[in-house]
Amino acid sequence: MAGQGPRIGLVLALWFACTGSTAAQGWQHIGKVRHVDQLKDGVELTASAARVRITAVRDGVIRVRVAPDGTFAKDFSWAVIETPEPPPIKVENGEIELRMTAGSVVVLVKKAPLLIRFTDAAGNVLLEDEPSLPMAWNGKSVHVWKKMPLEESYYGLGDKAGPMNRRNRSFTMWNTDSFGWQESSDPLYKTIPFFMGLRHGRAYGVFFDNTYRSSFDFGKESGDHFSFGAEGGELNYYFFAGPEPKKVLQEYTAFVGRTPLPPLWALGYQQCRYSYYPEARVREVARMLREKKIPADAIYLDIDYQEGYAPFTINRSYFPTFEQMIKDLRAEGFHTIAITDLHIKKDPGHGYAPYDTGIKDDVFIKNPDGSVYVGTVWPDDSVFPDFTLSRVRDWWGGLYKEFVGIGVAGFWNDMNEPAIFKYPEKTMPPGVVHRLDDGTTLDHRAIHNVMGMQNARATYEGLRKLRPEQRPFVLTRAAYAGAQRYAATWTGDNSSTWNHLAMSTPMLLSMGISGYPLVGDDIGGFAGSPPADLLTRWFEAGAFNPIYRDHTLKGTADQEPWVHGPEHEAIRRKYIELRYKLLPYIYTSTKEMVDTGIPLMRPLFLEFPEAETLYGNDQEFLFGPSLLVSPRVTEMMGGYEVRLPPGIWYDYWTGTQTPGGKTLFVDPPLDVVPLYVRGGSIVPQQPVVQYTGEKPDGPLTLRVYPGEPCHGSLYGDDGESYNFTRGEFIRLEFTCQPASGSVTFTLSSRKGGYKPWWSEVSLEIYGVSRSPKEVRVGDRAVSNWKFDEAQQCVTLALPDPSEGTQVRVIY
């Protein structure tokens, strides 16, 4: 449970209570440095039998490794993909302290005992060891303690429930099938051992690259220090100096990989439940979405489409014309996503190819005695691919060939913590054996937390081979750091309560700042049936989540947008339509996410680190760089506060300007989400379509919100292939220059070889306080403009200016 200390923390707490000692019973702490060896990229320190290796990975990034017995294990990571050239270093080896300068970071090592301190070039301390608790080990367990400044906040660790700031709580990292999780539940589905510290506008990051069950304690054990450690594996962590939060995230995601550009349809609305069957029900849901003109791009098939819940099979009783259904859905603009859990039904002698070929090719996980491990899941007795072997991942990827040929568009890897029935911990016994490509083996303690990641990797890489020119879409429930390279994810089996709606925002924000940005939750909640107002508010909030999927449990009430009558249907349609209007902005922001690691859904402190009053803001967030969203997430009567960051903000709905740095009191009616646009933004929009493959009928709209500085951009491509890597894309840049009595808008010439869908641009310039005296396009005055006094907006149409243009409004 979050709030319960992990077992390491409990041992320490008891020891402190009984002895008052600052050293922990049973732990062997690192001792005095007796020898220093300088390396090309850092130093190796000998302290009794232990060795500590401190290396500069790149400017601003330092790695620390500890070998208690003096022998470092083979250097290997499931997460880290980048091996850049290290920066030049300078080592000054003093009698009391060693100083290593590596670009903008200085590492100071006190020698007796060995303690590490990270500073910037000016000497400002960023992170340092707790003096009374040097790094330590106890048998196979490892641990490190760090000083905890009074005003420092901590963020990250992936999908942890509760407040986004982790301070004063402790957490366990052990991927767990946690149906019905609540605010105090821990651990959950993912292990992302990365966090960011933030204090007075300065940030740093730490990635503890250890796949064993690990623990993080941010002040529950002591108000003076925080700590992290694991029950096995290396004490091996990376320090990211920042100091800007964005830079920390960019550096971290460069090491563990960033989300690849998803297909455009994956950013549309997705309809799901456990389960849509039989075939007639799937067709009915698709028909209703189109007849009611509710835009949608994807329909999911949960485990009931399979014969006896066996993955890679089709239940012909429920789906007699499965292939034709997939084809018909695609003709209507729907992409079908099918679930494929990572277990394989144990079904010898019945022609079940995944089992038969798996046995023949020796792909399944084994017990310590060499027999195939068998666990109970949905198909009853099941076996499990050994995804740590590349040949097994290749085998798994090939299993999708038939479904890809049929036209199934995406795949959903569920139950991959891995979840096993009939065990207290709901997973495999710790002693089962996993094989590695180098011929060595590891038990489940070391591999458990990467099973889901390697399952998603096998799916993703298989689809890349089967459809080399189409971007895959894979959804995974379990993950380790780096899994964002292969799959989107969601927050698992949430509940249909107002509390879960309120928890969704900090959880999704935490995933984004943990390097996993393509995320969503189950709109309306998975367990239970939401009342009408709750479902409507969830549809509103979900429109501003990276993944927008409505999903619910078998046996619950219908949860499609049209339930609860025409009033609620209209509001839900309004926000789904807004999602589709914003697709040019969303896709552009997604491309930024792919290129930089900065998430689409952002906590306010990521853009405004100097505004310390925003550090604890869990309910407002930025959607892309320009839109601030403050959805209602409680059923309480009355209004609530919205805290605007510094700058100028515009109400999206009315165009009204509001100065930032202040608190607003809002009481939005059921059909309104408080939505604000950052001054200095230019937001591209399109006409509503029923699915992303439909050509918009009308102009590209550019909504200009003057401020300083003022800029925007648009990125587009065909939305499905890799032609964008060969120059088939479009990139436009926009700027505006506000002045007293005028505003000038500049559109750059088009870059890239992709031909866009629009032939006209509609320009909407906000913040114009009175009717213009003149509007000029280039060097000529024009009259085809309109002024909306209520919204203080000037609108005019422009022929598609492929070579760029300039518009000046004088008022």
PDB file of N, CA and C in Angstrom, residues 120-188:
ATOM      1  N   ASP A 120      26.174  22.140  -9.175  1.00  0.00           N
ATOM      2  CA  ASP A 120      26.415  22.786 -10.458  1.00  0.00           C
ATOM      3  C   ASP A 120      27.773  23.472 -10.417  1.00  0.00           C
ATOM      4  N   ALA A 121      28.131  24.125 -11.512  1.00  0.00           N
ATOM      5  CA  ALA A 121      29.462  24.731 -11.595  1.00  0.00           C
ATOM      6  C   ALA A 121      29.646  25.838 -10.573  1.00  0.00           C
ATOM      7  N   ALA A 122      28.527  26.469 -10.142  1.00  0.00           N
ATOM      8  CA  ALA A 122      28.614  27.549  -9.171  1.00  0.00           C
ATOM      9  C   ALA A 122      28.658  27.039  -7.736  1.00  0.00           C
ATOM     10  N   GLY A 123      28.566  25.731  -7.547  1.00  0.00           N
ATOM     11  CA  GLY A 123      28.635  25.154  -6.217  1.00  0.00           C
ATOM     12  C   GLY A 123      27.295  24.926  -5.548  1.00  0.00           C
ATOM     13  N   ASN A 124      26.201  25.201  -6.241  1.00  0.00           N
ATOM     14  CA  ASN A 124      24.881  24.947  -5.673  1.00  0.00           C
ATOM     15  C   ASN A 124      24.646  23.442  -5.578  1.00  0.00           C
ATOM     16  N   VAL A 125      24.302  22.959  -4.379  1.00  0.00           N
ATOM     17  CA  VAL A 125      24.101  21.530  -4.169  1.00  0.00           C
ATOM     18  C   VAL A 125      22.781  21.105  -4.796  1.00  0.00           C
ATOM     19  N   LEU A 126      22.847  20.094  -5.649  1.00  0.00           N
ATOM     20  CA  LEU A 126      21.657  19.561  -6.310  1.00  0.00           C
ATOM     21  C   LEU A 126      21.147  18.312  -5.598  1.00  0.00           C
ATOM     22  N   LEU A 127      22.064  17.426  -5.199  1.00  0.00           N
ATOM     23  CA  LEU A 127      21.694  16.175  -4.542  1.00  0.00           C
ATOM     24  C   LEU A 127      22.917  15.658  -3.804  1.00  0.00           C
ATOM     25  N   GLU A 128      22.706  15.118  -2.599  1.00  0.00           N
ATOM     26  CA  GLU A 128      23.858  14.595  -1.859  1.00  0.00           C
ATOM     27  C   GLU A 128      23.436  13.465  -0.931  1.00  0.00           C
ATOM     28  N   ASP A 129      24.385  12.579  -0.649  1.00  0.00           N
ATOM     29  CA  ASP A 129      24.143  11.470   0.264  1.00  0.00           C
ATOM     30  C   ASP A 129      23.864  11.980   1.674  1.00  0.00           C
ATOM     31  N   GLU A 130      23.028  11.245   2.392  1.00  0.00           N
ATOM     32  CA  GLU A 130      22.805  11.498   3.809  1.00  0.00           C
ATOM     33  C   GLU A 130      24.086  11.111   4.562  1.00  0.00           C
ATOM     34  N   PRO A 131      24.746  12.060   5.260  1.00  0.00           N
ATOM     35  CA  PRO A 131      26.055  11.766   5.875  1.00  0.00           C
ATOM     36  C   PRO A 131      26.052  10.596   6.847  1.00  0.00           C
ATOM     37  N   SER A 132      24.961  10.414   7.585  1.00  0.00           N
ATOM     38  CA  SER A 132      24.933   9.343   8.576  1.00  0.00           C
ATOM     39  C   SER A 132      24.579   7.983   7.978  1.00  0.00           C
ATOM     40  N   LEU A 133      24.218   7.956   6.682  1.00  0.00           N
ATOM     41  CA  LEU A 133      23.795   6.704   6.044  1.00  0.00           C
ATOM     42  C   LEU A 133      24.448   6.569   4.676  1.00  0.00           C
ATOM     43  N   PRO A 134      25.713   6.214   4.616  1.00  0.00           N
ATOM     44  CA  PRO A 134      26.341   5.969   3.319  1.00  0.00           C
ATOM     45  C   PRO A 134      25.666   4.786   2.607  1.00  0.00           C
ATOM     46  N   MET A 135      25.930   4.671   1.320  1.00  0.00           N
ATOM     47  CA  MET A 135      25.377   3.568   0.528  1.00  0.00           C
ATOM     48  C   MET A 135      25.663   2.240   1.218  1.00  0.00           C
ATOM     49  N   ALA A 136      24.712   1.266   1.058  1.00  0.00           N
ATOM     50  CA  ALA A 136      24.857   0.032   1.837  1.00  0.00           C
ATOM     51  C   ALA A 136      24.259  -1.157   1.105  1.00  0.00           C
ATOM     52  N   TRP A 137      24.587  -2.355   1.633  1.00  0.00           N
ATOM     53  CA  TRP A 137      24.040  -3.588   1.124  1.00  0.00           C
ATOM     54  C   TRP A 137      23.811  -4.548   2.289  1.00  0.00           C
ATOM     55  N   ASN A 138      22.883  -5.451   2.087  1.00  0.00           N
ATOM     56  CA  ASN A 138      22.553  -6.436   3.118  1.00  0.00           C
ATOM     57  C   ASN A 138      22.206  -7.723   2.390  1.00  0.00           C
ATOM     58  N   GLY A 139      23.151  -8.649   2.311  1.00  0.00           N
ATOM     59  CA  GLY A 139      22.952  -9.818   1.467  1.00  0.00           C
ATOM     60  C   GLY A 139      22.857  -9.363   0.020  1.00  0.00           C
ATOM     61  N   LYS A 140      21.741  -9.668  -0.644  1.00  0.00           N
ATOM     62  CA  LYS A 140      21.548  -9.256  -2.032  1.00  0.00           C
ATOM     63  C   LYS A 140      20.880  -7.893  -2.156  1.00  0.00           C
ATOM     64  N   SER A 141      20.377  -7.342  -1.062  1.00  0.00           N
ATOM     65  CA  SER A 141      19.686  -6.056  -1.091  1.00  0.00           C
ATOM     66  C   SER A 141      20.686  -4.900  -1.141  1.00  0.00           C
ATOM     67  N   VAL A 142      20.282  -3.832  -1.813  1.00  0.00           N
ATOM     68  CA  VAL A 142      21.119  -2.629  -1.917  1.00  0.00           C
ATOM     69  C   VAL A 142      20.253  -1.413  -1.597  1.00  0.00           C
ATOM     70  N   HIS A 143      20.898  -0.348  -1.111  1.00  0.00           N
ATOM     71  CA  HIS A 143      20.117   0.823  -0.726  1.00  0.00           C
ATOM     72  C   HIS A 143      21.006   2.058  -0.700  1.00  0.00           C
ATOM     73  N   VAL A 144      20.378   3.219  -0.921  1.00  0.00           N
ATOM     74  CA  VAL A 144      21.079   4.501  -0.848  1.00  0.00           C
ATOM     75  C   VAL A 144      20.142   5.507  -0.193  1.00  0.00           C
ATOM     76  N   TRP A 145      20.734   6.411   0.612  1.00  0.00           N
ATOM     77  CA  TRP A 145      19.969   7.440   1.309  1.00  0.00           C
ATOM     78  C   TRP A 145      20.489   8.803   0.873  1.00  0.00           C
ATOM     79  N   LYS A 146      19.557   9.752   0.670  1.00  0.00           N
ATOM     80  CA  LYS A 146      19.921  11.096   0.220  1.00  0.00           C
ATOM     81  C   LYS A 146      19.292  12.143   1.140  1.00  0.00           C
ATOM     82  N   LYS A 147      19.996  13.243   1.307  1.00  0.00           N
ATOM     83  CA  LYS A 147      19.442  14.354   2.063  1.00  0.00           C
ATOM     84  C   LYS A 147      18.148  14.842   1.413  1.00  0.00           C
ATOM     85  N   MET A 148      17.208  15.259   2.246  1.00  0.00           N
ATOM     86  CA  MET A 148      15.918  15.722   1.751  1.00  0.00           C
ATOM     87  C   MET A 148      15.670  17.154   2.217  1.00  0.00           C
ATOM     88  N   PRO A 149      15.956  18.133   1.361  1.00  0.00           N
ATOM     89  CA  PRO A 149      15.724  19.526   1.762  1.00  0.00           C
ATOM     90  C   PRO A 149      14.260  19.767   2.128  1.00  0.00           C
ATOM     91  N   LEU A 150      14.053  20.709   3.000  1.00  0.00           N
ATOM     92  CA  LEU A 150      12.731  20.944   3.578  1.00  0.00           C
ATOM     93  C   LEU A 150      11.677  21.249   2.528  1.00  0.00           C
ATOM     94  N   GLU A 151      12.009  22.005   1.496  1.00  0.00           N
ATOM     95  CA  GLU A 151      11.009  22.480   0.544  1.00  0.00           C
ATOM     96  C   GLU A 151      11.076  21.744  -0.798  1.00  0.00           C
ATOM     97  N   GLU A 152      11.700  20.575  -0.829  1.00  0.00           N
ATOM     98  CA  GLU A 152      11.836  19.862  -2.103  1.00  0.00           C
ATOM     99  C   GLU A 152      10.621  18.961  -2.340  1.00  0.00           C
ATOM    100  N   SER A 153      10.141  18.958  -3.586  1.00  0.00           N
ATOM    101  CA  SER A 153       9.030  18.106  -4.006  1.00  0.00           C
ATOM    102  C   SER A 153       9.563  17.018  -4.923  1.00  0.00           C
ATOM    103  N   TYR A 154       8.838  15.890  -4.970  1.00  0.00           N
ATOM    104  CA  TYR A 154       9.290  14.738  -5.751  1.00  0.00           C
ATOM    105  C   TYR A 154       8.141  14.228  -6.634  1.00  0.00           C
ATOM    106  N   TYR A 155       8.471  13.985  -7.890  1.00  0.00           N
ATOM    107  CA  TYR A 155       7.470  13.591  -8.866  1.00  0.00           C
ATOM    108  C   TYR A 155       7.992  12.409  -9.687  1.00  0.00           C
ATOM    109  N   GLY A 156       7.064  11.620 -10.212  1.00  0.00           N
ATOM    110  CA  GLY A 156       7.446  10.520 -11.093  1.00  0.00           C
ATOM    111  C   GLY A 156       6.971   9.180 -10.577  1.00  0.00           C
ATOM    112  N   LEU A 157       7.764   8.130 -10.838  1.00  0.00           N
ATOM    113  CA  LEU A 157       7.499   6.739 -10.460  1.00  0.00           C
ATOM    114  C   LEU A 157       6.317   6.127 -11.212  1.00  0.00           C
ATOM    115  N   GLY A 158       5.842   6.783 -12.281  1.00  0.00           N
ATOM    116  CA  GLY A 158       4.807   6.161 -13.104  1.00  0.00           C
ATOM    117  C   GLY A 158       3.439   6.187 -12.484  1.00  0.00           C
ATOM    118  N   ASP A 159       2.678   5.062 -12.655  1.00  0.00           N
ATOM    119  CA  ASP A 159       1.258   5.089 -12.263  1.00  0.00           C
ATOM    120  C   ASP A 159       1.074   4.770 -10.783  1.00  0.00           C
ATOM    121  N   LYS A 160       1.407   5.741  -9.968  1.00  0.00           N
ATOM    122  CA  LYS A 160       1.141   5.655  -8.540  1.00  0.00           C
ATOM    123  C   LYS A 160      -0.089   6.495  -8.215  1.00  0.00           C
ATOM    124  N   ALA A 161      -0.961   5.956  -7.362  1.00  0.00           N
ATOM    125  CA  ALA A 161      -2.176   6.679  -6.994  1.00  0.00           C
ATOM    126  C   ALA A 161      -1.863   7.767  -5.969  1.00  0.00           C
ATOM    127  N   GLY A 162      -2.837   8.650  -5.762  1.00  0.00           N
ATOM    128  CA  GLY A 162      -2.677   9.701  -4.782  1.00  0.00           C
ATOM    129  C   GLY A 162      -2.070  10.953  -5.378  1.00  0.00           C
ATOM    130  N   PRO A 163      -1.661  11.905  -4.554  1.00  0.00           N
ATOM    131  CA  PRO A 163      -1.119  13.176  -5.038  1.00  0.00           C
ATOM    132  C   PRO A 163       0.107  12.983  -5.928  1.00  0.00           C
ATOM    133  N   MET A 164       0.267  13.901  -6.869  1.00  0.00           N
ATOM    134  CA  MET A 164       1.394  13.822  -7.794  1.00  0.00           C
ATOM    135  C   MET A 164       2.729  14.015  -7.072  1.00  0.00           C
ATOM    136  N   ASN A 165       2.753  14.855  -6.039  1.00  0.00           N
ATOM    137  CA  ASN A 165       3.961  15.039  -5.234  1.00  0.00           C
ATOM    138  C   ASN A 165       4.121  13.831  -4.320  1.00  0.00           C
ATOM    139  N   ARG A 166       5.233  13.119  -4.427  1.00  0.00           N
ATOM    140  CA  ARG A 166       5.453  11.876  -3.686  1.00  0.00           C
ATOM    141  C   ARG A 166       5.993  12.095  -2.272  1.00  0.00           C
ATOM    142  N   ARG A 167       6.252  13.315  -1.893  1.00  0.00           N
ATOM    143  CA  ARG A 167       6.873  13.577  -0.591  1.00  0.00           C
ATOM    144  C   ARG A 167       6.004  13.045   0.545  1.00  0.00           C
ATOM    145  N   ASN A 168       6.664  12.540   1.576  1.00  0.00           N
ATOM    146  CA  ASN A 168       6.051  12.003   2.804  1.00  0.00           C
ATOM    147  C   ASN A 168       5.376  10.654   2.594  1.00  0.00           C
ATOM    148  N   ARG A 169       5.663   9.970   1.484  1.00  0.00           N
ATOM    149  CA  ARG A 169       5.091   8.648   1.248  1.00  0.00           C
ATOM    150  C   ARG A 169       6.180   7.697   0.769  1.00  0.00           C
ATOM    151  N   SER A 170       5.876   6.410   0.830  1.00  0.00           N
ATOM    152  CA  SER A 170       6.806   5.384   0.348  1.00  0.00           C
ATOM    153  C   SER A 170       6.091   4.483  -0.648  1.00  0.00           C
ATOM    154  N   PHE A 171       6.861   3.867  -1.522  1.00  0.00           N
ATOM    155  CA  PHE A 171       6.295   3.108  -2.634  1.00  0.00           C
ATOM    156  C   PHE A 171       7.121   1.855  -2.909  1.00  0.00           C
ATOM    157  N   THR A 172       6.426   0.857  -3.419  1.00  0.00           N
ATOM    158  CA  THR A 172       7.060  -0.377  -3.876  1.00  0.00           C
ATOM    159  C   THR A 172       6.890  -0.497  -5.377  1.00  0.00           C
ATOM    160  N   MET A 173       7.946  -0.946  -6.049  1.00  0.00           N
ATOM    161  CA  MET A 173       7.907  -1.144  -7.503  1.00  0.00           C
ATOM    162  C   MET A 173       7.900  -2.647  -7.774  1.00  0.00           C
ATOM    163  N   TRP A 174       6.710  -3.151  -8.101  1.00  0.00           N
ATOM    164  CA  TRP A 174       6.548  -4.578  -8.394  1.00  0.00           C
ATOM    165  C   TRP A 174       5.256  -4.710  -9.199  1.00  0.00           C
ATOM    166  N   ASN A 175       5.368  -4.956 -10.496  1.00  0.00           N
ATOM    167  CA  ASN A 175       4.208  -4.931 -11.375  1.00  0.00           C
ATOM    168  C   ASN A 175       3.127  -5.881 -10.868  1.00  0.00           C
ATOM    169  N   THR A 176       1.933  -5.328 -10.642  1.00  0.00           N
ATOM    170  CA  THR A 176       0.892  -6.067  -9.947  1.00  0.00           C
ATOM    171  C   THR A 176      -0.464  -5.860 -10.615  1.00  0.00           C
ATOM    172  N   ASP A 177      -1.168  -6.970 -10.848  1.00  0.00           N
ATOM    173  CA  ASP A 177      -2.555  -6.921 -11.297  1.00  0.00           C
ATOM    174  C   ASP A 177      -3.392  -6.440 -10.114  1.00  0.00           C
ATOM    175  N   SER A 178      -3.835  -5.189 -10.171  1.00  0.00           N
ATOM    176  CA  SER A 178      -4.453  -4.568  -9.003  1.00  0.00           C
ATOM    177  C   SER A 178      -5.878  -4.134  -9.316  1.00  0.00           C
ATOM    178  N   PHE A 179      -6.743  -5.119  -9.596  1.00  0.00           N
ATOM    179  CA  PHE A 179      -8.146  -4.815  -9.871  1.00  0.00           C
ATOM    180  C   PHE A 179      -8.768  -4.077  -8.685  1.00  0.00           C
ATOM    181  N   GLY A 180      -9.495  -3.018  -9.017  1.00  0.00           N
ATOM    182  CA  GLY A 180     -10.163  -2.272  -7.961  1.00  0.00           C
ATOM    183  C   GLY A 180      -9.233  -1.446  -7.103  1.00  0.00           C
ATOM    184  N   TRP A 181      -8.068  -1.084  -7.631  1.00  0.00           N
ATOM    185  CA  TRP A 181      -7.125  -0.291  -6.853  1.00  0.00           C
ATOM    186  C   TRP A 181      -7.780   1.009  -6.374  1.00  0.00           C
ATOM    187  N   GLN A 182      -7.268   1.512  -5.265  1.00  0.00           N
ATOM    188  CA  GLN A 182      -7.781   2.741  -4.682  1.00  0.00           C
ATOM    189  C   GLN A 182      -6.625   3.701  -4.411  1.00  0.00           C
ATOM    190  N   GLU A 183      -6.939   4.810  -3.776  1.00  0.00           N
ATOM    191  CA  GLU A 183      -5.937   5.867  -3.594  1.00  0.00           C
ATOM    192  C   GLU A 183      -4.737   5.389  -2.788  1.00  0.00           C
ATOM    193  N   SER A 184      -4.948   4.427  -1.887  1.00  0.00           N
ATOM    194  CA  SER A 184      -3.859   3.936  -1.044  1.00  0.00           C
ATOM    195  C   SER A 184      -3.205   2.671  -1.594  1.00  0.00           C
ATOM    196  N   SER A 185      -3.647   2.198  -2.753  1.00  0.00           N
ATOM    197  CA  SER A 185      -3.114   0.939  -3.295  1.00  0.00           C
ATOM    198  C   SER A 185      -1.700   1.113  -3.826  1.00  0.00           C
ATOM    199  N   ASP A 186      -0.858   0.158  -3.514  1.00  0.00           N
ATOM    200  CA  ASP A 186       0.510   0.142  -4.020  1.00  0.00           C
ATOM    201  C   ASP A 186       1.094  -1.233  -3.713  1.00  0.00           C
ATOM    202  N   PRO A 187       1.788  -1.881  -4.629  1.00  0.00           N
ATOM    203  CA  PRO A 187       2.150  -1.404  -5.954  1.00  0.00           C
ATOM    204  C   PRO A 187       1.028  -1.585  -6.975  1.00  0.00           C
ATOM    205  N   LEU A 188       1.221  -0.948  -8.151  1.00  0.00           N
ATOM    206  CA  LEU A 188       0.271  -1.070  -9.248  1.00  0.00           C
ATOM    207  C   LEU A 188       0.943  -1.764 -10.430  1.00  0.00           C
TER     208      LEU A 188
END
